[in-house]
Every structure is written in structure tokens, then in C-alpha cells.
Amino acid sequence: MARIGIPEKLIRMIKTCVQGSKCKVNFGGDYSNEFLVSTGLRQGDALSPVLFNIALESVVRQVLSKAKGIKISDNQQLAIVAYADDLVLTAENEESLKKSAKELIRIGAEIEIEGYSFERVEQFKYLGPWMNENANSHEEIKERLIAANRYYFGLSTLFKSKLLSRRSKITLYEVLIRPIVLYACETWATTEMDENKLGVFERKILRKIYGPKKNDVGEFEVRTNEELRRLFGEANIMGIMKSYRLRWAGHVWRSEGILGTQRDGDRAQNGSEDDPDNGGQIELRKTSE
């Protein structure tokens, strides 16, 4: 804070608020003994976003001094959009964007606050889903399946119950369990192995719902995948996932923001489907509603 010119008096006041603080817990009208707060700022503390922005302010200033952003006027450019823990780098070309990103990573690695330093990580969780440097969704799908399995076993007594109809159990799966698996699936980059894992999970639940069948000799046996598909009679989990992706693609297509602007720019550059120089490519068109 002193490095970016914040008065010493304000720095001392902030230290007074966060260092050596003591708390009591009120439970049923009775207060506990005092204890020292030694874990730093908590989420929801009014100072948290302010101090976080201050910590990154010096980094942002240094990046701005070298970054080449999007020119918005003769003497102004937009290089970084920052809010709380979100940083968005903008540039007019890929090379400038790469330079800004490398500079941000280099300067950010030099920050150290009371023994804690910023570091580059291979993956992190953002608004629920996992993000990684390889742009795949293996870890995210794994976490989704673990969470859905946990919920499924919590409802196991209902799935085993003979008082509930099969239709009711299917509703439990579609309303309570499947949304956990497919959370944020619109942005997944799936492979055949990922889709197989999703299919195995769904068939496990369907086998529990429909139960085994009797064969010609009167013995019980597990239902085949084809039999489950016929009994279920609805789109499987991969089909639902793909429909969510198409719905999201529609939102992007109808976007009037920067995505829509990019779409129109690509159309002008590549030509329309009626253009004989377009190489016979088919292009989707936005129709009026």
C-alpha cells in the first residue's frame, strides 16, 4: 500500500482492524471466551475486496505501462478490465495479447504478502467448474460424477423403495441428480472416454430403477444397454448435454455484444453463402423474430 502512495495513517488504521483482533461467539445469548483471529480476512469482510484490489493494483499499473490494448480513441486504449479477482486482457492482435499475458504472469509471480506468494497453477476452480491449462474437462467431469454419486447414494433408500413408481424414480434422477452431473456442461471439451463415463453413470442408475429381468429359464440377469435405452425412451445424458451446447450456441449467436460483433466481422470477411467466392460454404443466418 505504501508503494502505490496510500497515506501511512490509513495503513496503520487498516492494520489496527485486521491485526491482533479478538472475537467472541454469541450462542443462545451466551458469549464464549475471547480468541485471537489469526486466519486473516474472511469472505464477506468489507475490507476484503478493497485490500485485494490494492494488492493487484501495482501489478495492473506495471502491465498497463507496457501493454498494447484495443484503441478506443486517439489517445486512449483498453488493455485490462479488472474487477475483484477477475482480470480480462484485451488486445487488437494475438501477439500483443500474448505479451500482456506473459508480463502479467511475470509481475504477479513477484508479489508476496506476509509469506504468501502468487504462483502459476495448472488448474483452478472458477465459479464451480475446474479450469486447466490443457483446456480439457477430464477433472471437471470426474468431480461432477463424484458429486452426483454422493447425491445418488443419499437417495438410495428412495431408489430401492417399492412404494415409489418407476416414473417417480426417473423424475428424481432427472430433476435432482442429472443437473449435478451436467452443471456448466455447455463449455466442456469432452472426449469419447468422458462420454463413456457419463453413460456408465446413467446406466447404473437406470439399472437400479428398472431392476433385473428374468430370462427364459427363470433366472435373474442384468438388463442390457439396449433394453435400458428402450425402457427409458428418452434422450440419454450425452444427448441432453449436446442439446445444452446447442442452446448455448444459440445464445452466443443472438448476442448483440462483442461476440455478435465478431460474428458479423467474420461474415463480412469470409462472405455470405450467396457469394460465389465463398467456396460453397454454408453459413448460419440470424433470422428476425
Short mmCIF file of N, CA and C in Angstrom, two decimals, residues 266-267 269-283 285:
data_model
loop_
_atom_site.label_atom_id
_atom_site.label_comp_id
_atom_site.label_asym_id
_atom_site.label_seq_id
_atom_site.Cartn_x
_atom_site.Cartn_y
_atom_site.Cartn_z
N ASP A 266 -16.65 -11.61 -39.06
CA ASP A 266 -16.24 -12.81 -39.79
C ASP A 266 -17.09 -12.99 -41.04
N ARG A 267 -18.37 -12.65 -40.93
CA ARG A 267 -19.25 -12.79 -42.09
C ARG A 267 -18.82 -11.85 -43.20
N GLN A 269 -15.87 -10.67 -43.68
CA GLN A 269 -14.56 -11.06 -44.18
C GLN A 269 -14.63 -12.30 -45.07
N ASN A 270 -15.44 -13.28 -44.68
CA ASN A 270 -15.49 -14.55 -45.40
C ASN A 270 -16.53 -14.57 -46.51
N GLY A 271 -17.47 -13.64 -46.49
CA GLY A 271 -18.53 -13.64 -47.49
C GLY A 271 -19.71 -14.45 -47.04
N SER A 272 -20.87 -14.24 -47.64
CA SER A 272 -22.09 -14.96 -47.27
C SER A 272 -22.22 -16.22 -48.09
N GLU A 273 -23.25 -17.00 -47.80
CA GLU A 273 -23.43 -18.26 -48.52
C GLU A 273 -23.85 -18.03 -49.96
N ASP A 274 -24.33 -16.80 -50.29
CA ASP A 274 -24.71 -16.49 -51.66
C ASP A 274 -23.52 -16.01 -52.48
N ASP A 275 -22.40 -15.75 -51.82
CA ASP A 275 -21.22 -15.26 -52.51
C ASP A 275 -20.55 -16.40 -53.26
N PRO A 276 -20.37 -16.30 -54.58
CA PRO A 276 -19.74 -17.40 -55.32
C PRO A 276 -18.30 -17.64 -54.92
N ASP A 277 -17.66 -16.63 -54.30
CA ASP A 277 -16.27 -16.78 -53.88
C ASP A 277 -16.15 -17.39 -52.50
N ASN A 278 -17.25 -17.80 -51.93
CA ASN A 278 -17.23 -18.33 -50.56
C ASN A 278 -16.87 -19.80 -50.50
N GLY A 279 -16.55 -20.40 -51.61
CA GLY A 279 -16.11 -21.79 -51.62
C GLY A 279 -17.22 -22.78 -51.34
N GLY A 280 -18.48 -22.38 -51.53
CA GLY A 280 -19.58 -23.32 -51.30
C GLY A 280 -19.85 -23.58 -49.84
N GLN A 281 -19.29 -22.77 -48.92
CA GLN A 281 -19.52 -22.98 -47.50
C GLN A 281 -20.92 -22.53 -47.13
N ILE A 282 -21.52 -23.25 -46.18
CA ILE A 282 -22.85 -22.90 -45.68
C ILE A 282 -22.70 -22.10 -44.40
N GLU A 283 -23.38 -20.99 -44.31
CA GLU A 283 -23.27 -20.13 -43.14
C GLU A 283 -24.65 -19.95 -42.51
N ARG A 285 -27.59 -18.10 -40.65
CA ARG A 285 -28.04 -16.71 -40.69
C ARG A 285 -28.98 -16.46 -39.52
#
